[in-house]
Tab-separated table of C-alpha atoms and ligand atoms in Angstrom:
chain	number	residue	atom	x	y	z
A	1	UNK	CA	-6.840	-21.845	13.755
A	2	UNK	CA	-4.275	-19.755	15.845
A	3	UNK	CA	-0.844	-19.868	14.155
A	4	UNK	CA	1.680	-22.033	15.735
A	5	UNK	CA	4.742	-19.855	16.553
A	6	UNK	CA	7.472	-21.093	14.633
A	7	UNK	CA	11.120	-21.773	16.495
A	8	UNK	CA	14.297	-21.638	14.644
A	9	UNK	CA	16.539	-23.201	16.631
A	10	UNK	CA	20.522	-22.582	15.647
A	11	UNK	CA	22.573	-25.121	17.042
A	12	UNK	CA	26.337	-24.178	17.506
A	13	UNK	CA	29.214	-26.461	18.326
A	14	UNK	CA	29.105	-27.173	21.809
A	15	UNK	CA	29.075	-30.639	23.790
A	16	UNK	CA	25.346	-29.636	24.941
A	17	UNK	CA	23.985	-29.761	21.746
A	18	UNK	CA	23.780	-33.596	21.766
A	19	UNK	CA	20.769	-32.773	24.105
A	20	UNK	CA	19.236	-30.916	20.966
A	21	UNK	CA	17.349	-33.115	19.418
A	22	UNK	CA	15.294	-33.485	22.996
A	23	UNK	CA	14.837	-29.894	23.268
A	24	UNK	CA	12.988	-30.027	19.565
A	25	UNK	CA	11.232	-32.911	20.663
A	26	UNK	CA	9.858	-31.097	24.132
A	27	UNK	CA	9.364	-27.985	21.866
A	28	UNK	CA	7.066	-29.610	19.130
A	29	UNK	CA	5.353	-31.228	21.912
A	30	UNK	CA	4.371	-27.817	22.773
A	31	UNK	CA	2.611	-26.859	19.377
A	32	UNK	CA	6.025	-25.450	18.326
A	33	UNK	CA	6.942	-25.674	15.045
A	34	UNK	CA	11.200	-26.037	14.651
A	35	UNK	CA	13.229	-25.706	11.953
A	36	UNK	CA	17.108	-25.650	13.017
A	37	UNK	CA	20.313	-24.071	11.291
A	38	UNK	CA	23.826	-26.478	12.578
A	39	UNK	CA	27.250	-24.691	12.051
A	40	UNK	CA	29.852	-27.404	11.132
A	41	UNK	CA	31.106	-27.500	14.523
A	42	UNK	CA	27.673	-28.168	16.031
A	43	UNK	CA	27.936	-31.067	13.580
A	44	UNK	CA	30.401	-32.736	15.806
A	45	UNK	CA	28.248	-33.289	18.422
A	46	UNK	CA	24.934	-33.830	16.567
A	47	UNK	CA	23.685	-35.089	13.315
A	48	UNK	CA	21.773	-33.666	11.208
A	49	UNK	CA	19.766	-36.959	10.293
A	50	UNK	CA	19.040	-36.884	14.070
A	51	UNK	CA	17.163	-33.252	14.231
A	52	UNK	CA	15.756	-33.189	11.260
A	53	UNK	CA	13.682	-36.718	11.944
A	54	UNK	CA	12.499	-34.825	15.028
A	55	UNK	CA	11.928	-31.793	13.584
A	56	UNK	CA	10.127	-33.337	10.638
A	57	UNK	CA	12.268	-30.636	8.337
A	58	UNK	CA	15.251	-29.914	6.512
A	59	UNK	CA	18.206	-28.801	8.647
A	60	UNK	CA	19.960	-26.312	7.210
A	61	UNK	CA	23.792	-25.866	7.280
A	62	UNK	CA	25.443	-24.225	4.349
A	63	UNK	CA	25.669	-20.503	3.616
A	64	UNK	CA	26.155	-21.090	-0.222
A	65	UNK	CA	24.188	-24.234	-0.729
A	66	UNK	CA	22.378	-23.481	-3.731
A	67	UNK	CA	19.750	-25.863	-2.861
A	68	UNK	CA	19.259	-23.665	0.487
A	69	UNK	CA	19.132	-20.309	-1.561
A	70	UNK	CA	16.557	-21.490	-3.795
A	71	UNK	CA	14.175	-23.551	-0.835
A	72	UNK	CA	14.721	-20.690	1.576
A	73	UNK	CA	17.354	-18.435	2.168
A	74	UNK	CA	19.215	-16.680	5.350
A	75	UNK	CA	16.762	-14.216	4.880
A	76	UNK	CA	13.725	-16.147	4.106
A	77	UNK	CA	15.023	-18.398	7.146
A	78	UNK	CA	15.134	-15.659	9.496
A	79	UNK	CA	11.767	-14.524	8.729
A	80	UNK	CA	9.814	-17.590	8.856
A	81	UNK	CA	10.093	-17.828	12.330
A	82	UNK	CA	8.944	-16.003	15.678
A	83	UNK	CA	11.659	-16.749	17.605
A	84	UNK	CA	15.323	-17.542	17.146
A	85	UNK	CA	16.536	-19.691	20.023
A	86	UNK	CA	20.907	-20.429	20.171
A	87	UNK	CA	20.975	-23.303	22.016
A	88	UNK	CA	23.599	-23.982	22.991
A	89	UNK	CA	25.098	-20.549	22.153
A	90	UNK	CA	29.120	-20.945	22.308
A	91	UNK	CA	31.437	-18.145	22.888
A	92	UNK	CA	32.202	-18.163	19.202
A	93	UNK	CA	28.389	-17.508	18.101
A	94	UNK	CA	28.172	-14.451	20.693
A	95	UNK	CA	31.086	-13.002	19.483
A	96	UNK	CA	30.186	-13.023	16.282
A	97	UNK	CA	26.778	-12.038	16.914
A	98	UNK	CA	27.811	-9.214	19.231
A	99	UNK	CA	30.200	-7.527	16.947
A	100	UNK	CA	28.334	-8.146	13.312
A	101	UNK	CA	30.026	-10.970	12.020
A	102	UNK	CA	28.408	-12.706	9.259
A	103	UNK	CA	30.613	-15.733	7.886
A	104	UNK	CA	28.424	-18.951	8.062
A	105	UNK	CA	24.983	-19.596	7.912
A	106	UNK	CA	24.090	-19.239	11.715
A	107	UNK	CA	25.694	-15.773	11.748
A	108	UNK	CA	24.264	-14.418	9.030
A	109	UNK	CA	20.862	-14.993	10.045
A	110	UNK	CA	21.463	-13.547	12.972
A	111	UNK	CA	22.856	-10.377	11.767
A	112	UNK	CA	20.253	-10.621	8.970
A	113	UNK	CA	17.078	-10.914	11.365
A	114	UNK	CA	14.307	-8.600	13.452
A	115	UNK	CA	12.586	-11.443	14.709
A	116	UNK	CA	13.789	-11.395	19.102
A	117	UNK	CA	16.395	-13.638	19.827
A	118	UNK	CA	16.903	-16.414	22.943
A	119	UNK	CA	20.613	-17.506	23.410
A	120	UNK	CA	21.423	-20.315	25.884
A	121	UNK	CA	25.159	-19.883	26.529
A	122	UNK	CA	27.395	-23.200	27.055
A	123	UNK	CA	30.856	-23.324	27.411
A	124	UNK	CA	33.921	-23.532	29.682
A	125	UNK	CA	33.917	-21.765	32.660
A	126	UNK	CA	36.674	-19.830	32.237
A	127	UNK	CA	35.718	-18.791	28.491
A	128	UNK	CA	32.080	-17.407	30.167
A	129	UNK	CA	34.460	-15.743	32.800
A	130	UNK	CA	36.698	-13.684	30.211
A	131	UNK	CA	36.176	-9.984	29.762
A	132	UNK	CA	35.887	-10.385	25.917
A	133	UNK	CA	32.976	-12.477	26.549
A	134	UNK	CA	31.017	-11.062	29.335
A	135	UNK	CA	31.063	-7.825	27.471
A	136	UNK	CA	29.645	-9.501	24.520
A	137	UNK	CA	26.862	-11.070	26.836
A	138	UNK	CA	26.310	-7.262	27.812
A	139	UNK	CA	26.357	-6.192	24.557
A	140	UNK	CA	23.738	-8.543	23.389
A	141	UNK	CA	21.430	-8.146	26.283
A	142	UNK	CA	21.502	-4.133	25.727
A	143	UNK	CA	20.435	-5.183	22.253
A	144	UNK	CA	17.633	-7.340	23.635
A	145	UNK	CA	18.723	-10.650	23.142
A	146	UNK	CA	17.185	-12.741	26.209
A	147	UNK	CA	19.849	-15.125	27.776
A	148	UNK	CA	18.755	-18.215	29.527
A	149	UNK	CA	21.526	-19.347	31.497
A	150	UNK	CA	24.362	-20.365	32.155
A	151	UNK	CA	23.911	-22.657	34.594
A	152	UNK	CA	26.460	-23.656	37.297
A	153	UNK	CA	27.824	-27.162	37.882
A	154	UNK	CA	30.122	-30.023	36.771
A	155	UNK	CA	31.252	-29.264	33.261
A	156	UNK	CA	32.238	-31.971	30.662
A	157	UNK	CA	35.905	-30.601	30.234
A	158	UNK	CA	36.065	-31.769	34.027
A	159	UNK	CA	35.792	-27.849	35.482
A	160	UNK	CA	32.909	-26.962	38.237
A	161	UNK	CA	31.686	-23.301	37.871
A	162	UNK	CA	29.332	-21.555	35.548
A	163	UNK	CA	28.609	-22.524	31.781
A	164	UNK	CA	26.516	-25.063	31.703
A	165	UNK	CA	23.776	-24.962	28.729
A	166	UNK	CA	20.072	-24.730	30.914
A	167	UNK	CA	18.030	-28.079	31.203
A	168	UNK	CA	15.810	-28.438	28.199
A	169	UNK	CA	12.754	-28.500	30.333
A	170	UNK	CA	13.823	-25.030	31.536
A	171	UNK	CA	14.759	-23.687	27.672
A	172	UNK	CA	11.199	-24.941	26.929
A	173	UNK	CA	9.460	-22.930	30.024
A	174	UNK	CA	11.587	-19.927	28.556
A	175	UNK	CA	10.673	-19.978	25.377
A	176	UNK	CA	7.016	-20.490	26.423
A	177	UNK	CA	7.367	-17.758	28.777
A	178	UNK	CA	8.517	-15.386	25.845
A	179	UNK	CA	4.569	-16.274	23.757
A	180	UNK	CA	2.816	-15.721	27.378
A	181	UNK	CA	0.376	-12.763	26.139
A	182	UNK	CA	0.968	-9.641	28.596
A	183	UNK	CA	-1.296	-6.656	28.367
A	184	UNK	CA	-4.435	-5.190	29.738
A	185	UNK	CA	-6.557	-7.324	27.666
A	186	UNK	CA	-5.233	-10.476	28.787
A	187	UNK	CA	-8.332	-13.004	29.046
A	188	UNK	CA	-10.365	-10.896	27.084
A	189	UNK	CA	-11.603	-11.897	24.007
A	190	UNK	CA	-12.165	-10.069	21.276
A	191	UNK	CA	-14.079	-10.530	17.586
A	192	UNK	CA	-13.502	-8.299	14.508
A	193	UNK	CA	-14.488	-7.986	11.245
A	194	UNK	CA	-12.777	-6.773	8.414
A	195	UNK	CA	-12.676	-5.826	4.255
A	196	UNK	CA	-15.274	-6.473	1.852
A	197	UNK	CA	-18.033	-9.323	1.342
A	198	UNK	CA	-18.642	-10.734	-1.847
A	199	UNK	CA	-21.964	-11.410	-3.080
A	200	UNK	CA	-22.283	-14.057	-5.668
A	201	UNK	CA	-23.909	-13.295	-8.771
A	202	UNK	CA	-23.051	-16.335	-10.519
A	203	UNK	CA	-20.525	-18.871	-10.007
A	204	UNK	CA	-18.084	-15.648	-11.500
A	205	UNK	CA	-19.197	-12.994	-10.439
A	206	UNK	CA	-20.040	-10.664	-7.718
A	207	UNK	CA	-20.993	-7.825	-5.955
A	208	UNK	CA	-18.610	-6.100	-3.315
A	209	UNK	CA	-17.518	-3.166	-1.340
A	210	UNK	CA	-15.017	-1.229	-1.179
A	211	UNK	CA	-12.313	-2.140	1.205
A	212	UNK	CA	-8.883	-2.532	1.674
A	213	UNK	CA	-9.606	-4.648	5.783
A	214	UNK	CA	-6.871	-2.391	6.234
A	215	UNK	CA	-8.295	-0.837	9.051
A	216	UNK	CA	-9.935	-3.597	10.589
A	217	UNK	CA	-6.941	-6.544	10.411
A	218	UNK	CA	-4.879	-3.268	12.209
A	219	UNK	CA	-7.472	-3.183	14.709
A	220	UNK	CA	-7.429	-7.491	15.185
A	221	UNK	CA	-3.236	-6.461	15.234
A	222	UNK	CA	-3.572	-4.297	18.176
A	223	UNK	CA	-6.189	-5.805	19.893
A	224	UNK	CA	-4.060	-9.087	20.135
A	225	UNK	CA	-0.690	-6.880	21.087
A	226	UNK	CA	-2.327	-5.442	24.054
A	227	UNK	CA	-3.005	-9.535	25.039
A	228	UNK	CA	-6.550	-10.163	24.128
A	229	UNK	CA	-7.293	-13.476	22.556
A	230	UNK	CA	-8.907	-12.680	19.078
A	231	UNK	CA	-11.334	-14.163	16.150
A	232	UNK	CA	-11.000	-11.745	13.029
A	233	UNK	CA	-13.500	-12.429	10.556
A	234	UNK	CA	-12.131	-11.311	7.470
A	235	UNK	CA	-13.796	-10.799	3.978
A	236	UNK	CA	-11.379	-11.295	0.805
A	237	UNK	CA	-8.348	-9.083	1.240
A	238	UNK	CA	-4.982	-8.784	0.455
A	239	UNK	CA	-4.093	-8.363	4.153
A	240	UNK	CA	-1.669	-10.515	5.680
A	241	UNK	CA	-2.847	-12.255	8.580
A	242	UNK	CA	-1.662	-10.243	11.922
A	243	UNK	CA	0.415	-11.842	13.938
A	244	UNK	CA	-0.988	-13.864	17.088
A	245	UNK	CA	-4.567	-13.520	15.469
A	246	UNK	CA	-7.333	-16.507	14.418
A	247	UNK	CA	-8.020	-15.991	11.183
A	248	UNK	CA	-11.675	-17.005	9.749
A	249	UNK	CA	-12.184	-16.104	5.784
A	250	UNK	CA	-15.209	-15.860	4.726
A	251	UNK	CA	-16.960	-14.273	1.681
A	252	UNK	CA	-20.718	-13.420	1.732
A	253	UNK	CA	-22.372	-11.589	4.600
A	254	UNK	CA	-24.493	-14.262	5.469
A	255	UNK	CA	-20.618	-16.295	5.953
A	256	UNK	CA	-19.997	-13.738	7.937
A	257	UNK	CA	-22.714	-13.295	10.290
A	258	UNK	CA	-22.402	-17.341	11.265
A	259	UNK	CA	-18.854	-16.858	11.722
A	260	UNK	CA	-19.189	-14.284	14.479
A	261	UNK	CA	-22.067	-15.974	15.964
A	262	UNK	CA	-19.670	-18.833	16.306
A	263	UNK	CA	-16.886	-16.968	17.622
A	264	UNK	CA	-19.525	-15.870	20.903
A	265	UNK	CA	-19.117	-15.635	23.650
A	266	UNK	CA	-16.372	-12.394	23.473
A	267	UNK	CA	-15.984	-9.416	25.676
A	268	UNK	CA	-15.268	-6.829	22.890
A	269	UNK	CA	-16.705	-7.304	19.079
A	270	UNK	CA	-15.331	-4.565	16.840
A	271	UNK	CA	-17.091	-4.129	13.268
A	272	UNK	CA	-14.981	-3.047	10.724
A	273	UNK	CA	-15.648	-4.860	7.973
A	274	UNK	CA	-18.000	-3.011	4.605
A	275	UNK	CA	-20.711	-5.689	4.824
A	276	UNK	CA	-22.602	-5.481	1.313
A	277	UNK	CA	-26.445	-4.483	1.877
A	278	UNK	CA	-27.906	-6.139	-0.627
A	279	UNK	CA	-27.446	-9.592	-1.769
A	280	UNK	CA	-28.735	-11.425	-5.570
A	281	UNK	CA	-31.846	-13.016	-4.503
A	282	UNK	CA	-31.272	-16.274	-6.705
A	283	UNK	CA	-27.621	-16.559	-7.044
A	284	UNK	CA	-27.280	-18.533	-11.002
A	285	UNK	CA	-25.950	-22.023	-10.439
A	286	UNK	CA	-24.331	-21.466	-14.261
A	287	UNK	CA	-22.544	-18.328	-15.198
A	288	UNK	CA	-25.467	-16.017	-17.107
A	289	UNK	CA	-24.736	-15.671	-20.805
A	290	UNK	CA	-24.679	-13.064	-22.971
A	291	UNK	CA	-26.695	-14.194	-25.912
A	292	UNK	CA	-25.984	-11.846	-28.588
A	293	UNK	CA	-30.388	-10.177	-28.278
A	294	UNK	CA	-29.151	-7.664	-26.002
A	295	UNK	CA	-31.259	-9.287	-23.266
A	296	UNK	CA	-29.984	-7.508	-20.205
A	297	UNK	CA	-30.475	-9.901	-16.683
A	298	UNK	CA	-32.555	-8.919	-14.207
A	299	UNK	CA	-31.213	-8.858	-10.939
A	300	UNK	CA	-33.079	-8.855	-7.989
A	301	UNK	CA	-31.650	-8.026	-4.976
A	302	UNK	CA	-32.628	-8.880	-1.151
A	303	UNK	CA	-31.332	-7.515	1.656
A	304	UNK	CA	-28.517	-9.025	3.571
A	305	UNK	CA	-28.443	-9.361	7.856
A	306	UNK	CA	-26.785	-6.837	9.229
A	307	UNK	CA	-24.113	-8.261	11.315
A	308	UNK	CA	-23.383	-5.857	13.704
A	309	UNK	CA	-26.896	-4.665	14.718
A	310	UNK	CA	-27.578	-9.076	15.236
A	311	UNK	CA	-24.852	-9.094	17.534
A	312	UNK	CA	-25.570	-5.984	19.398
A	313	UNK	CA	-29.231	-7.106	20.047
A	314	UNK	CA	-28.201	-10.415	21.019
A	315	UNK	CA	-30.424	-11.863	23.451
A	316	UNK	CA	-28.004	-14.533	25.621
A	317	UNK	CA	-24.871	-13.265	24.387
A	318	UNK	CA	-24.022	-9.840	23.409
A	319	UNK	CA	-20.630	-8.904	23.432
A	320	UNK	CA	-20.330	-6.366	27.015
A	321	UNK	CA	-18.646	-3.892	24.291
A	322	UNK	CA	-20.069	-3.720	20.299
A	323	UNK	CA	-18.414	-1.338	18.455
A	324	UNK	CA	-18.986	-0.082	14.871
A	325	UNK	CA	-17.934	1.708	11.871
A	326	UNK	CA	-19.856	4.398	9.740
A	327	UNK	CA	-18.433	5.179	6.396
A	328	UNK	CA	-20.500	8.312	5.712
A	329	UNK	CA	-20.554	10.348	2.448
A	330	UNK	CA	-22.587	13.452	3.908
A	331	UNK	CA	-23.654	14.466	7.485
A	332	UNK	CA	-21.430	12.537	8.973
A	333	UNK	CA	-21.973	12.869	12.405
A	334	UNK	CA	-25.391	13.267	12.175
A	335	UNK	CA	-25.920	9.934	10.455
A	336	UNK	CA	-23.562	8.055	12.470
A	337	UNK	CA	-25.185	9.437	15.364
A	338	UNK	CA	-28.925	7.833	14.426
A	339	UNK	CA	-26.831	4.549	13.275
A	340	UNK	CA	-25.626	3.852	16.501
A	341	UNK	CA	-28.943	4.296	17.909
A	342	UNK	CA	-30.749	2.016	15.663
A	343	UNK	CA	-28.083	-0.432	15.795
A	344	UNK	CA	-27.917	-0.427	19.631
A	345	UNK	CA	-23.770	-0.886	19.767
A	346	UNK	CA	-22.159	0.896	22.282
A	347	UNK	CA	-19.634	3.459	19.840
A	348	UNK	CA	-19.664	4.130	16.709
A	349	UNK	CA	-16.211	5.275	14.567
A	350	UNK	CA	-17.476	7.868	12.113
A	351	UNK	CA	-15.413	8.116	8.937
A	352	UNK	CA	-15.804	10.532	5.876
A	353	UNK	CA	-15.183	8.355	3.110
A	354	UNK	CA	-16.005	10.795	0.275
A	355	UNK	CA	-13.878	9.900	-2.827
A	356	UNK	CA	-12.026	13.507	-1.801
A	357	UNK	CA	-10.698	11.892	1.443
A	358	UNK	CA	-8.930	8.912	0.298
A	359	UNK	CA	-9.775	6.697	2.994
A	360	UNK	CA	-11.223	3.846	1.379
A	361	UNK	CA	-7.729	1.932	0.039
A	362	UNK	CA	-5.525	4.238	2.015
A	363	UNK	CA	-3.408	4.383	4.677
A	364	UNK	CA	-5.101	7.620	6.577
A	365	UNK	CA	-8.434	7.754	8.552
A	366	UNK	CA	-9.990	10.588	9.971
A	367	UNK	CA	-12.243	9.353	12.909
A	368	UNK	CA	-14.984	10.714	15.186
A	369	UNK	CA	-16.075	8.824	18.126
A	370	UNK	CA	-19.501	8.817	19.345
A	371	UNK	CA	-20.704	6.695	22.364
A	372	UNK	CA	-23.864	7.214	24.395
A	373	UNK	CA	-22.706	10.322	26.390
A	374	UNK	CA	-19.969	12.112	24.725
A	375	UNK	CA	-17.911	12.783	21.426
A	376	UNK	CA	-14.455	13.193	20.740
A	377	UNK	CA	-12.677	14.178	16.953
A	378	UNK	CA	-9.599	12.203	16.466
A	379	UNK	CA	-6.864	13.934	14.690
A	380	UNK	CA	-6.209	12.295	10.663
A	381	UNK	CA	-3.979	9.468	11.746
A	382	UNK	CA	-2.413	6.376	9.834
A	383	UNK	CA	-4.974	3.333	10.105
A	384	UNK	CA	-2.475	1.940	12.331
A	385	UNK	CA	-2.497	5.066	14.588
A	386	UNK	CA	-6.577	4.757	15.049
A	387	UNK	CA	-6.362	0.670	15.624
A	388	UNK	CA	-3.728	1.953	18.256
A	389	UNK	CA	-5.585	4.332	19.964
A	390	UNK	CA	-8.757	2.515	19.655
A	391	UNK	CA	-7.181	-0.545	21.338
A	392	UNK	CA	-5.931	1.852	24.010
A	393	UNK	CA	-9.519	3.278	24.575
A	394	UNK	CA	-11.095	-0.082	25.010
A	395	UNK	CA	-8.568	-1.380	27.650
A	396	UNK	CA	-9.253	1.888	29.548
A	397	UNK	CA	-12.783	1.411	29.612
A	398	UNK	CA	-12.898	-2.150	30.422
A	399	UNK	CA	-10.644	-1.432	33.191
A	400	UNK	CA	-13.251	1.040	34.587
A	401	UNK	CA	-16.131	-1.630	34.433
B	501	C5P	O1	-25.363	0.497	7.942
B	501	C5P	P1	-23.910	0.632	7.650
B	501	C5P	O2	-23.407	-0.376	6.682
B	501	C5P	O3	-23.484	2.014	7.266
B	501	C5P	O4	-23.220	0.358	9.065
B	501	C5P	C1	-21.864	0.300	9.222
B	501	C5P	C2	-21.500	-0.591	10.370
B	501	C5P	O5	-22.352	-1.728	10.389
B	501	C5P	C3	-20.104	-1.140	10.257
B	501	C5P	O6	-19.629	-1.348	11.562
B	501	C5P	C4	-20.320	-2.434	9.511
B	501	C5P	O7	-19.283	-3.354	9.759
B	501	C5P	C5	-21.613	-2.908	10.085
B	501	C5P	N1	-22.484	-3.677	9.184
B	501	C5P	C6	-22.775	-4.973	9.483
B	501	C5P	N2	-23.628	-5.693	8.680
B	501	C5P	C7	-24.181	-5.135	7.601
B	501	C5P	C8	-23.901	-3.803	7.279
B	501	C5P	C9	-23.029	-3.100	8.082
B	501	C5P	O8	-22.240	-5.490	10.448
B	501	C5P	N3	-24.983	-5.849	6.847
């Protein structure tokens, strides 16, 4: 499933925010998730019994409420979400958040956070209209803070002019705006695989690869930032799922291979993942004993489908660009050269992955690309640095087809 993005929406004391609870409501109509921080001015205008029954979650207020510290933190809070939205954002919040200060709960987290930040200023006219604050609105927007609004009107202190909080339908379109994928892959979609399979032994045991998925859930990463809509199929890993990606775990080769037949059609299908070769041929249905006459178990193996060569000879549905990996010990090129023939993908990443290197489990990769009519060395780059550059390579050469 993709990830909903999560909102956290900080509500600050101004008369708008008694339209909060409807923005939360639009928003989680939307497949937003919202959790929402109230400063104790906020709290004059809206209750917290109110947004957190339509936000189906805690609302958190205090700073130094242990309860808060211990459930989730400023930190924590800041984290867990995609997007901070300040609706409405008062003069006081921007001030504070334009010149560091961190003395409530709301401030804090904003001073605290990474994650981009939406403010939807409210107030009275002349308070938008001072120096102090227009510099702070400059200030924040230098520090890439996206404002929505003011808008102009009839204000509830009786004033006409600008500082009214935008409609809620409008703060929703923004917000939805900000998620809109951009990028050269936008309404492509792409499959990868990634990190080890396991092949049962026995209900304990198993046999396995090698492999971090490093690599592979960098690749799914930057696939997804340059807006292509992705499926990584991931062996066991310790990974954290990338951002913006569908996630499918599976464990055995044979998981795998159904997995990216169901995630067909795709435009790109990138195969990163150390598929084992071999499989037990009758996996025990009770973990194999020991017995104490040295009787050592006989394990057969058979050989498991090779996932990447299925897909790139698929008859209705190959992928219009299959690329693989080769993790060579010796001859490198050469071998990866023959692979990609016999496989029939379109380019193949060679990697030396000699115990000398230290690629498998590490952060560095030293790649050669080979396609049908030409070769290229890649410099020893970060894992990151190749998924980068790879993702750059296919967007250049789809935008050639
Ligand atoms: O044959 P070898 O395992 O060296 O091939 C490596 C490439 O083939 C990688 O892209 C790997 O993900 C893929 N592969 C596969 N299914 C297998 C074995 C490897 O997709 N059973």
């Amino acid at each position: 499933m993709y990830q909903k993005k999560r909102i956290l929406l900080v509500v600050t004391g101004g008369i708008a925010a008694y339209k909060t609870p409807e923005l939360v409501r639009r928003l989680r109509e939307r497949s937003f998730d919202v959790r929402c921080i109230l400063t104790k001015a906020a709290r004059e205008f809206v209750t917290p019994l109110a947004l957190s029954a339509v936000s189906n979650d805690k609302v958190y207020e205090n700073l130094f409420d242990l309860d808060d510290e211990s459930e989730m933190g400023h930190i924590q809070l800041s984290r867990s979400a995609d997007l901070i939205l300040v609706a409405p954002a008062t003069a006081d919040i921007m001030a504070k958040a334009a010149n560091g200060l961190a003395n409530d709960l709301a401030s804090t987290t904003l001073l605290a956070t990474d994650t981009p930040v939406m403010m939807a200023p409210a107030m009275n006219v002349r308070m938008w209209d001072h120096p102090a604050t227009q510099q702070n609105v400059k200030t924040l927007i230098d520090r890439g803070v996206t404002m929505v609004g003011p808008l102009e009107g009839d204000m509830a202190c009786g004033e006409y002019g600008m500082g009214r909080m935008t409609d809620v339908s409008e703060l929703v379109e923004a917000v939805c705006a900000h998620f809109k994928p951009t990028g050269p892959l936008v309404g492509k979609k792409a499959l990868v695989t990634s990190g080890p399979t396991h092949e049962p032994i026995d209900p304990v045991r198993y046999i396995a690869n090698r492999s971090s998925g490093k690599q592979g859930h960098a690749i799914a990463a930057e696939l997804a930032k340059l807006g292509a809509e992705v499926t990584l199929v991931t062996g066991p890993t310790r990974q954290p799922d990338p951002k913006g990606v569908r996630v499918v775990a599976i464990e055995s080769a044979r998981d795998m291979l159904a997995a990216c037949e169901a995630a067909l059609p795709c435009d790109i299908a990138v195969f990163a993942a150390a598929v084992a070769d071999w499989r037990v041929d009758m996996e025990a249905d009770q973990k194999l004993k020991k017995d104490g006459s040295g009787k050592i178990p006989d394990l057969q193996l058979t050989e498991n489908p090779d996932i990447l060569a299925t897909i790139s000879q698929h008859k209705s549905q190959r992928p219009g660009l299959v690329i693989g990996f080769a993790a060579e010990t010796e001859h490198v090129i050469d071998h990866a050269t023959q692979k990609r023939a016999r496989k029939q993908c379109d380019w193949i990443l060679a990697n030396d992955v000699s115990p000398t290197t230290g690629t498998f489990g590490g952060d560095d990769n030293t790649i050669h690309l080979i396609t049908p009519d030409h070769y290229e060395d890649w410099p020893k780059s970060s894992k990151i640095e190749v998924a980068q550059r790879l993702a750059a390579k296919i967007a250049d050469h789809l935008k050639e087809d």
